[in-house]
GROMACS .gro file of C-alpha atoms in nm:
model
  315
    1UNK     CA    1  -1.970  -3.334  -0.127
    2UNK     CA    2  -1.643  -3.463  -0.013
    3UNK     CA    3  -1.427  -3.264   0.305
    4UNK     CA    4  -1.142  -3.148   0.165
    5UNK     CA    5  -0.821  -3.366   0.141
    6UNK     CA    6  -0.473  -3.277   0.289
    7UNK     CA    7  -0.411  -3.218  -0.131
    8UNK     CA    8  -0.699  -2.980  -0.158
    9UNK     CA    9  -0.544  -2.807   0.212
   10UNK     CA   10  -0.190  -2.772   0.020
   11UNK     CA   11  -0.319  -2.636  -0.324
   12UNK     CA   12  -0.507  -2.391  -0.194
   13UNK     CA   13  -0.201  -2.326   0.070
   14UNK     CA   14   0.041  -2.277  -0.213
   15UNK     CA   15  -0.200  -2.000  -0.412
   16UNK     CA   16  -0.230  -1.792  -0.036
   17UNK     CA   17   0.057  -1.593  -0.132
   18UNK     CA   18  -0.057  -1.504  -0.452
   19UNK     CA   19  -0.405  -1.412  -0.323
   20UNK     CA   20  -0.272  -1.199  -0.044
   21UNK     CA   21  -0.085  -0.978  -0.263
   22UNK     CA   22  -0.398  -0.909  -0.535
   23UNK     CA   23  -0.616  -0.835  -0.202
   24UNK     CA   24  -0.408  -0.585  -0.059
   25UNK     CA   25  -0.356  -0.437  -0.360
   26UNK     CA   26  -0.718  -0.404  -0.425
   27UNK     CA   27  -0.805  -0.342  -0.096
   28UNK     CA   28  -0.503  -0.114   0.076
   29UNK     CA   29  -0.523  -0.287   0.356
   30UNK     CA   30  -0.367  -0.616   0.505
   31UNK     CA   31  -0.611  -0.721   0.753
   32UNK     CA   32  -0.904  -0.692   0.525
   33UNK     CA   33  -0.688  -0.875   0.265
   34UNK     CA   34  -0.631  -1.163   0.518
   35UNK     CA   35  -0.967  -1.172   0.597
   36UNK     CA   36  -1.057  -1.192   0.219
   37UNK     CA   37  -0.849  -1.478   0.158
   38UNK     CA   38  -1.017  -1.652   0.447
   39UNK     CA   39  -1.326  -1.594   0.296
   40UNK     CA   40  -1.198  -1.785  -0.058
   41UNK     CA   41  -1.060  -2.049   0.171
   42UNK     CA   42  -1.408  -2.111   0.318
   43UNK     CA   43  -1.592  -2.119  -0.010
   44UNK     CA   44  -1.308  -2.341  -0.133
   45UNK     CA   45  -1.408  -2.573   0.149
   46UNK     CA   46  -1.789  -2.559   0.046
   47UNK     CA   47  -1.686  -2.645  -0.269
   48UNK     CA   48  -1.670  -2.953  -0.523
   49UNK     CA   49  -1.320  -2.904  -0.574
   50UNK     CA   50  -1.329  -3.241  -0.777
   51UNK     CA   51  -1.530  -3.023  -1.035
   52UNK     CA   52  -1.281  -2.725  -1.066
   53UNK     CA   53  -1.102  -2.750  -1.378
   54UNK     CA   54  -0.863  -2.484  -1.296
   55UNK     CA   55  -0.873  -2.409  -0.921
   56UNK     CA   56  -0.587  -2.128  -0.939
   57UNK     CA   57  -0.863  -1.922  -1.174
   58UNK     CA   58  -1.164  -2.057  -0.964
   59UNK     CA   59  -0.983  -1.879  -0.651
   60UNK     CA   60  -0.935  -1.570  -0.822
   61UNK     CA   61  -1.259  -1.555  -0.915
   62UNK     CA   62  -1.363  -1.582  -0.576
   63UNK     CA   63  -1.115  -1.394  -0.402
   64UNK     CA   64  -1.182  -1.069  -0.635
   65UNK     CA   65  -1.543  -1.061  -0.640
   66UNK     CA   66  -1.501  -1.096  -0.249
   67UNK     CA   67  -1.272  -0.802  -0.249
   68UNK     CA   68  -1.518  -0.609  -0.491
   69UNK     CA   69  -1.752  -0.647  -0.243
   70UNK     CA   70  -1.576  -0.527   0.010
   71UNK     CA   71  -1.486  -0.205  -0.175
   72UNK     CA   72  -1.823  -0.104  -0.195
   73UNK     CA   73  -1.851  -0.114   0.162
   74UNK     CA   74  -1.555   0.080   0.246
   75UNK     CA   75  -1.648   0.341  -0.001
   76UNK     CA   76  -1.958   0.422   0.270
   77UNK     CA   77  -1.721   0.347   0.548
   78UNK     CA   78  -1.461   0.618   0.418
   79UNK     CA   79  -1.728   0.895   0.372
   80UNK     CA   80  -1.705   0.899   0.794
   81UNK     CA   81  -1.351   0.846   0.839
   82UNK     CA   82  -1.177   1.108   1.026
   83UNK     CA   83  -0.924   1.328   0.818
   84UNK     CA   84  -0.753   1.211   0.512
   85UNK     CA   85  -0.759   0.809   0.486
   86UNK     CA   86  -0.449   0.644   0.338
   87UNK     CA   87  -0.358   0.268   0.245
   88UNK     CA   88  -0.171   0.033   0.519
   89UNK     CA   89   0.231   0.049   0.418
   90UNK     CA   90   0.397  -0.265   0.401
   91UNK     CA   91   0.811  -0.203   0.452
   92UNK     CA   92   1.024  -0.416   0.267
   93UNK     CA   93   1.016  -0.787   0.246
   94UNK     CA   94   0.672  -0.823   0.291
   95UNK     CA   95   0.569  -1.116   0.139
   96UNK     CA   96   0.207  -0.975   0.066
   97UNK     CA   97   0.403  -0.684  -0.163
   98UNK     CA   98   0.379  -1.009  -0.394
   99UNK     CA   99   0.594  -0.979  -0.714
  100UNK     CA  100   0.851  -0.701  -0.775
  101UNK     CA  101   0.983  -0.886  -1.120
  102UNK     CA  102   0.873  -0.547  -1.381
  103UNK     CA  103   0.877  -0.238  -1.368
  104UNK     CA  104   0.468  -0.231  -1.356
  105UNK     CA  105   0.430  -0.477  -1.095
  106UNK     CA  106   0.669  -0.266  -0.855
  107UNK     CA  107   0.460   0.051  -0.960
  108UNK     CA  108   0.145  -0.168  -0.925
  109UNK     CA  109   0.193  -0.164  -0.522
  110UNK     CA  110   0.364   0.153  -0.450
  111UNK     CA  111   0.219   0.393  -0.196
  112UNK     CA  112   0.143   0.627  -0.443
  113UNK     CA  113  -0.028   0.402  -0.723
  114UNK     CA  114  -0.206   0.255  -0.388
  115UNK     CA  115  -0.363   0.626  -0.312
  116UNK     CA  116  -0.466   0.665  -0.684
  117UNK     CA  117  -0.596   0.364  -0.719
  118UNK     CA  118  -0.894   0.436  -0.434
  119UNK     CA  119  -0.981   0.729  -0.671
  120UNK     CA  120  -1.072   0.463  -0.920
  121UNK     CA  121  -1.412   0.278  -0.937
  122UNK     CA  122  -1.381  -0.132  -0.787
  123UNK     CA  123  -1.391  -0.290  -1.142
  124UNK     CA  124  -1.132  -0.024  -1.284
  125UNK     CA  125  -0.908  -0.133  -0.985
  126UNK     CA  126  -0.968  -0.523  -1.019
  127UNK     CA  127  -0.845  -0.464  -1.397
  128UNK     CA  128  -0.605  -0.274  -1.343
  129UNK     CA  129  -0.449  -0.485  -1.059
  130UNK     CA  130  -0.492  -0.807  -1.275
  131UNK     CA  131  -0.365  -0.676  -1.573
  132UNK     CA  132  -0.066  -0.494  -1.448
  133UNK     CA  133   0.066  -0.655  -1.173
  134UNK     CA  134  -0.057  -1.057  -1.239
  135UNK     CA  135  -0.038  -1.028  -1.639
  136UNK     CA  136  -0.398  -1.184  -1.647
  137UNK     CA  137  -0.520  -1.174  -1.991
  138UNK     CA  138  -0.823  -0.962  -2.114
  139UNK     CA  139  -1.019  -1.298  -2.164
  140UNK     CA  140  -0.942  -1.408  -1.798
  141UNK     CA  141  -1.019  -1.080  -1.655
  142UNK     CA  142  -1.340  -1.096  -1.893
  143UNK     CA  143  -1.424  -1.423  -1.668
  144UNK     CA  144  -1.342  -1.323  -1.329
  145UNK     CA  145  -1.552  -1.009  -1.341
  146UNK     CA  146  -1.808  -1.161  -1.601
  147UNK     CA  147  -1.783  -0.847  -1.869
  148UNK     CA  148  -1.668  -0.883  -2.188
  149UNK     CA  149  -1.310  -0.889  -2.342
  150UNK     CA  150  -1.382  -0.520  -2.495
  151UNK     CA  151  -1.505  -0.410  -2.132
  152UNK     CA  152  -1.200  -0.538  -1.958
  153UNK     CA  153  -1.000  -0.362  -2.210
  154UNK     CA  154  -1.214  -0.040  -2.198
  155UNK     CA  155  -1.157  -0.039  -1.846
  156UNK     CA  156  -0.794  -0.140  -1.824
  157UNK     CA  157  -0.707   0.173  -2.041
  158UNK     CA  158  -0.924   0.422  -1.834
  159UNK     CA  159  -0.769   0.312  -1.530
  160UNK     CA  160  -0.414   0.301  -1.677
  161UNK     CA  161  -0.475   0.672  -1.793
  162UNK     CA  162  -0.585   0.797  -1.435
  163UNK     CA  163  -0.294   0.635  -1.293
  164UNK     CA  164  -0.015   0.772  -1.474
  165UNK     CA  165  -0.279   1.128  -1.492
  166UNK     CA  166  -0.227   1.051  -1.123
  167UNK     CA  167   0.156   1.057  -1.062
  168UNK     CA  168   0.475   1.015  -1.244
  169UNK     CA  169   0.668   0.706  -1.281
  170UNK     CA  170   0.963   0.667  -1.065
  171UNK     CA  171   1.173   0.339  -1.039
  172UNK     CA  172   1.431   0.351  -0.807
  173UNK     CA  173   1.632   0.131  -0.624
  174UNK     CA  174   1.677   0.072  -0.237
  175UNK     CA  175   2.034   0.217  -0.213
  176UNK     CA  176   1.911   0.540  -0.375
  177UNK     CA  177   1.576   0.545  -0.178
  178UNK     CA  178   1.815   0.522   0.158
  179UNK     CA  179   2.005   0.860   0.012
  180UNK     CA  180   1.709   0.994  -0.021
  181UNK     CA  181   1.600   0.968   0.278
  182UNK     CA  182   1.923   1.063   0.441
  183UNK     CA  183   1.921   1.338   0.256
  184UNK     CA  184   1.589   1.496   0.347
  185UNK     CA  185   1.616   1.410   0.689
  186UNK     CA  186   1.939   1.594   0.723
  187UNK     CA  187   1.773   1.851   0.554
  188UNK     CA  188   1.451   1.851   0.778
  189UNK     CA  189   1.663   1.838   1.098
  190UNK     CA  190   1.871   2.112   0.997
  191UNK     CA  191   1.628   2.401   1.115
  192UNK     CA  192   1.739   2.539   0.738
  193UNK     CA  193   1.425   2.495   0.539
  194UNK     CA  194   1.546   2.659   0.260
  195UNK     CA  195   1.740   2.341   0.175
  196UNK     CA  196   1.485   2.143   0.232
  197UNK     CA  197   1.272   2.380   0.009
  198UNK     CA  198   1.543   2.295  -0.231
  199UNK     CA  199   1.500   1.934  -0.231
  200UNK     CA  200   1.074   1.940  -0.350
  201UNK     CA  201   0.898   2.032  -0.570
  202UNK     CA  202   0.692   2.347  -0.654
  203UNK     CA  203   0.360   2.188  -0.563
  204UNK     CA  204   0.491   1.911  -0.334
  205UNK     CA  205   0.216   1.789  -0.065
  206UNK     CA  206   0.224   1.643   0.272
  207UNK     CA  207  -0.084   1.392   0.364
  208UNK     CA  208  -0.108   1.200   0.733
  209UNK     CA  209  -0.371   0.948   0.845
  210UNK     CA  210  -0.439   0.957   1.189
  211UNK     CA  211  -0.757   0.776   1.172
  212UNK     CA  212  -0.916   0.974   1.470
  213UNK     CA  213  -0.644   0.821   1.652
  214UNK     CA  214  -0.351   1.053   1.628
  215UNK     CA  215  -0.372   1.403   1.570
  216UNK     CA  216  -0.347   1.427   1.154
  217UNK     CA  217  -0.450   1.741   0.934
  218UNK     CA  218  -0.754   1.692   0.780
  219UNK     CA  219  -0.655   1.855   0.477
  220UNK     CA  220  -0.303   1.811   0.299
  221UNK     CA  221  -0.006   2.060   0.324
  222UNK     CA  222   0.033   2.243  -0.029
  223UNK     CA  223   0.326   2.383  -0.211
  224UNK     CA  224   0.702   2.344  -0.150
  225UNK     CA  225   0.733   2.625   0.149
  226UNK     CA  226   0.399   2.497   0.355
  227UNK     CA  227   0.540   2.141   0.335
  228UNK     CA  228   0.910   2.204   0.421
  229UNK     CA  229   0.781   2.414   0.671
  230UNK     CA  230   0.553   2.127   0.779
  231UNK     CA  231   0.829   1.874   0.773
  232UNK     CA  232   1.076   2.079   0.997
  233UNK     CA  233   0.785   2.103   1.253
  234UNK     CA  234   0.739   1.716   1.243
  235UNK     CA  235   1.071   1.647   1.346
  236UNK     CA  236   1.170   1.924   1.570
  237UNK     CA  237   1.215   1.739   1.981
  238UNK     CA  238   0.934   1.807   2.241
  239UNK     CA  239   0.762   1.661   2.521
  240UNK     CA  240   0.420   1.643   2.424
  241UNK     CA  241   0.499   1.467   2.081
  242UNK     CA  242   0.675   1.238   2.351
  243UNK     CA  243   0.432   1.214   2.581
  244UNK     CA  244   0.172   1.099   2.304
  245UNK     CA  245   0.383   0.854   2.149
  246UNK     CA  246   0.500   0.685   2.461
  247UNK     CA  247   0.844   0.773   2.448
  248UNK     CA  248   1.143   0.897   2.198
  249UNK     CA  249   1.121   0.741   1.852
  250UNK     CA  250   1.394   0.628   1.659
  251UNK     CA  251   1.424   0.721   1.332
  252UNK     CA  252   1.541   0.440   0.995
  253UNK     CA  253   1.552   0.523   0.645
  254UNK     CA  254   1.403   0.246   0.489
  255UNK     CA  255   1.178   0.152   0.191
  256UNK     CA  256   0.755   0.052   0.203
  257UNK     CA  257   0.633   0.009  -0.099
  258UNK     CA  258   0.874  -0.013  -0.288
  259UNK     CA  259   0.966   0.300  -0.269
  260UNK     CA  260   1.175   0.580  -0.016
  261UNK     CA  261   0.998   0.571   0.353
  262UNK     CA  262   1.110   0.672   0.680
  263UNK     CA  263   1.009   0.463   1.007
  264UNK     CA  264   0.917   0.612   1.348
  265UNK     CA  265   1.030   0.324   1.638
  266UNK     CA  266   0.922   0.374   2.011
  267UNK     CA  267   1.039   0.070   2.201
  268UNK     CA  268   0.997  -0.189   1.925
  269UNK     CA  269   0.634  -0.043   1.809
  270UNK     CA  270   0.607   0.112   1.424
  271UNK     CA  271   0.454   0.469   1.590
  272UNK     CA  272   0.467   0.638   1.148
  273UNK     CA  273   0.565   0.564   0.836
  274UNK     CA  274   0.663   0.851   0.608
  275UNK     CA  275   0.627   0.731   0.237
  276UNK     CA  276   0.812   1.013   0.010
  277UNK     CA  277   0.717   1.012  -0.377
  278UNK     CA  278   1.005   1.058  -0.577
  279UNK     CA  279   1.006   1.217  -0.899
  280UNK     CA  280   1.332   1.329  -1.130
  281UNK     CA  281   1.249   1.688  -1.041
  282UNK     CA  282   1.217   1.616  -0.632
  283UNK     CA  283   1.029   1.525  -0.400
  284UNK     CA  284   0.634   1.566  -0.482
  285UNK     CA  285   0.459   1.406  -0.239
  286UNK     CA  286   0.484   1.266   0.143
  287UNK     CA  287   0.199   1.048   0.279
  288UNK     CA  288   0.248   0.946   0.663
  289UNK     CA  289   0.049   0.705   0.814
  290UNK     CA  290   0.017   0.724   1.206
  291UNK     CA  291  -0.278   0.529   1.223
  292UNK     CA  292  -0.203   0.241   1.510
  293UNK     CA  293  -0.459   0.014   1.338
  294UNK     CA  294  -0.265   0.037   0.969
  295UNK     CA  295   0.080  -0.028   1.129
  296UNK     CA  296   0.027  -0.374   1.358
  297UNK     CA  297   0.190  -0.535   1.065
  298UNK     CA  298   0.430  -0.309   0.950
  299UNK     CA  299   0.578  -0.364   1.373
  300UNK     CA  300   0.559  -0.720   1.308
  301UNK     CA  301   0.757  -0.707   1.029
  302UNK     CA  302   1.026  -0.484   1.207
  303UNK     CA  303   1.044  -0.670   1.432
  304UNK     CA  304   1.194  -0.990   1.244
  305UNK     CA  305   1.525  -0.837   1.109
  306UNK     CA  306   1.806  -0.614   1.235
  307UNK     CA  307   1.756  -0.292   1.148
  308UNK     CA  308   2.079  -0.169   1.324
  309UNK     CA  309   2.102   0.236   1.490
  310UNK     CA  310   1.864   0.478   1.380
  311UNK     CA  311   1.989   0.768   1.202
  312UNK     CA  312   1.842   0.977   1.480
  313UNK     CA  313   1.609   1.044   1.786
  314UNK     CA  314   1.327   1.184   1.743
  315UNK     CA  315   1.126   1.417   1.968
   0.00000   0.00000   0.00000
C-alpha cells in the first residue's frame, strides 16, 4: 500500500469542510465532530486510495458510520449527564454550520432541529441529515448505511415527521433575528414582565445546560408566566452571578444557528448563549447553553470579528 501523496493530502483536505458540517450535525457537538473527521482522515491514510472509485462517497461512508458509532456511546454517556444536555451552538459564520443555500438545509442545523434530532434514533438522524441538508439520494444513503432504498426512505419520512411533530418552521433572516432580540431584551430588562409575557407564547419553555459546571435547572421552565418570570431573573445585576462568571458580561444580539441568539461576553470569553425559537405566534422556546466545555469554539469564533458595544451589561 502506497503513503498517501500530497494529491491524496489535498482531496481529502478539500471534502473537510463538508465532513465537518454532516458530523456536527449528527453529533451536536464540534469537538466530537473534529475528532470524527480525524478518524476518516486516518482510515483514509490506511487506505488504497488508488482503489476508491469515488472517494467523496467512500469518506462519507466512513465518516457517518464513525459518527453512528459515536452516538451510541453518547446515548449511555447522556443517561449520567447532569441536568438537561443541549447541542454546542455555533454563532454565525461558522464554517462547520456548512450550507445555508434552502430553506431545509438552514432548518437542518438550527438549535432547535439540533435538540429534536437527539430524540431520534442514530440511523433516523444519519437520514435525515443526508437527505435534508446534503440532498444525498435514497440509493446513496441506501449505501452509506447498507439498508435498502425502501429503508432509507422509511426512515427519512419517520424522522421528517418527528421533526416538524417537534417544532414549527421558522425562516427568518438576521436583521429580524437582531429585532428580536432587541426586543425581548428590552423587554426582559424592563422589570415589566407582563410585556415580556406578551412577547411568548402560551406554553413557551426555558432549557439551560450547565453540564455540572454552572448552576442550570434540571428540569425546563414551563408556560409563558414561569419563563418570563425566569428570564427577568436571568438578567437582573448581582454580585454573585458576577462573582461566578468572573466579572460583568456584555450582552450582543446575534444569531447561532441560524437563528435569534443572545451572547454573554466576560473579558473576551463566550460565558452563554441564549438560542430563542421563533415562531409566527412568539417566542416558544429558549435553550441556553452555559456549559464552558460547549462554548470554547463559539469564543474562538468571537473572537475573530468586531462585534462592536453590547447592547448592555449584564449582572
Amino acid at each position: 500500500m502506497a503513503p498517501l501523496t500530497m494529491d491524496d493530502v489535498d482531496r481529502f483536505e478539500a471534502s473537510r469542510p463538508r465532513l465537518e458540517a454532516i458530523a456536527y450535525r449528527l453529533l451536536g457537538s464540534s469537538s466530537e465532530a473534529e475528532d470524527a473527521v480525524q478518524d476518516t482522515f486516518l482510515r483514509w491514510q490506511g487506505a488504497d486510495v488508488d482503489r476508491i472509485e469515488v472517494p467523496e462517497a467512500w469518506l462519507t461512508k466512513v465518516l457517518t458510520n464513525l459518527c453512528l458509532n459515536q452516538l451510541t456511546s453518547a446515548r449511555a454517556r447522556r443517561e449520567t449527564y447532569v441536568g438537561e444536555w443541549l447541542p454546542e451552538p455555533l454563532l454565525a459564520g461558522d464554517p462547520m454550520l456548512g450550507p445555508a443555500d434552502t430553506a431545509e438545509q438552514r432548518e437542518s442545523v438550527s438549535y432547535a432541529v439540533l435538540t429534536v434530532l437527539e430524540r431520534l434514533s442514530p440511523n433516523e438522524r444519519a437520514v435525515y441529515v443526508l437527505r435534508e441538508a446534503f440532498a444525498y439520494t435514497h440509493r446513496e444513503i441506501a449505501e452509506i448505511l447498507d439498508i435498502t432504498d425502501a429503508a432509507s426512505q422509511q426512515l427519512f419520512h419517520r424522522a421528517k415527521q418527528r421533526v416538524a411533530d417537534g417544532r414549527a418552521r421558522t425562516d427568518i433572516d438576521e436583521a429580524a433575528a437582531r429585532r428580536v432580540v432587541e426586543e425581548f431584551l428590552a423587554a426582559a430588562t424592563s422589570g415589566n414582565t407582563d410585556q415580556l409575557v406578551r412577547m411568548l407564547t402560551d406554553d413557551a419553555i426555558a432549557i439551560g445546560d450547565g453540564g455540572g459546571k454552572i448552576p442550570a435547572r434540571a428540569k425546563p421552565f414551563q408556560g409563558a408566566v414561569a419563563v418570563a418570570k425566569f428570564m427577568w431573573g436571568l438578567f437582573k445585576p448581582g454580585k454573585a452571578k458576577r462573582d461566578f462568571v468572573g466579572g460583568t458580561a456584555e450582552v450582543y444580539a446575534t444569531t447561532a444557528n441560524g437563528g435569534p441568539a443572545v451572547v454573554a461576553v466576560v473579558d473576551g470569553r463566550v460565558v452563554g448563549v441564549l438560542c430563542l425559537e421563533v415562531t409566527p405566534e412568539g417566542i416558544t422556546a429558549f435553550r441556553n447553553q452555559v456549559n464552558p466545555d460547549k462554548l470554547v469554539r463559539a469564543t474562538e469564533r468571537w473572537a475573530t470579528e468586531d462585534h462592536g458595544n453590547p447592547l448592555f451589561n449584564a449582572f
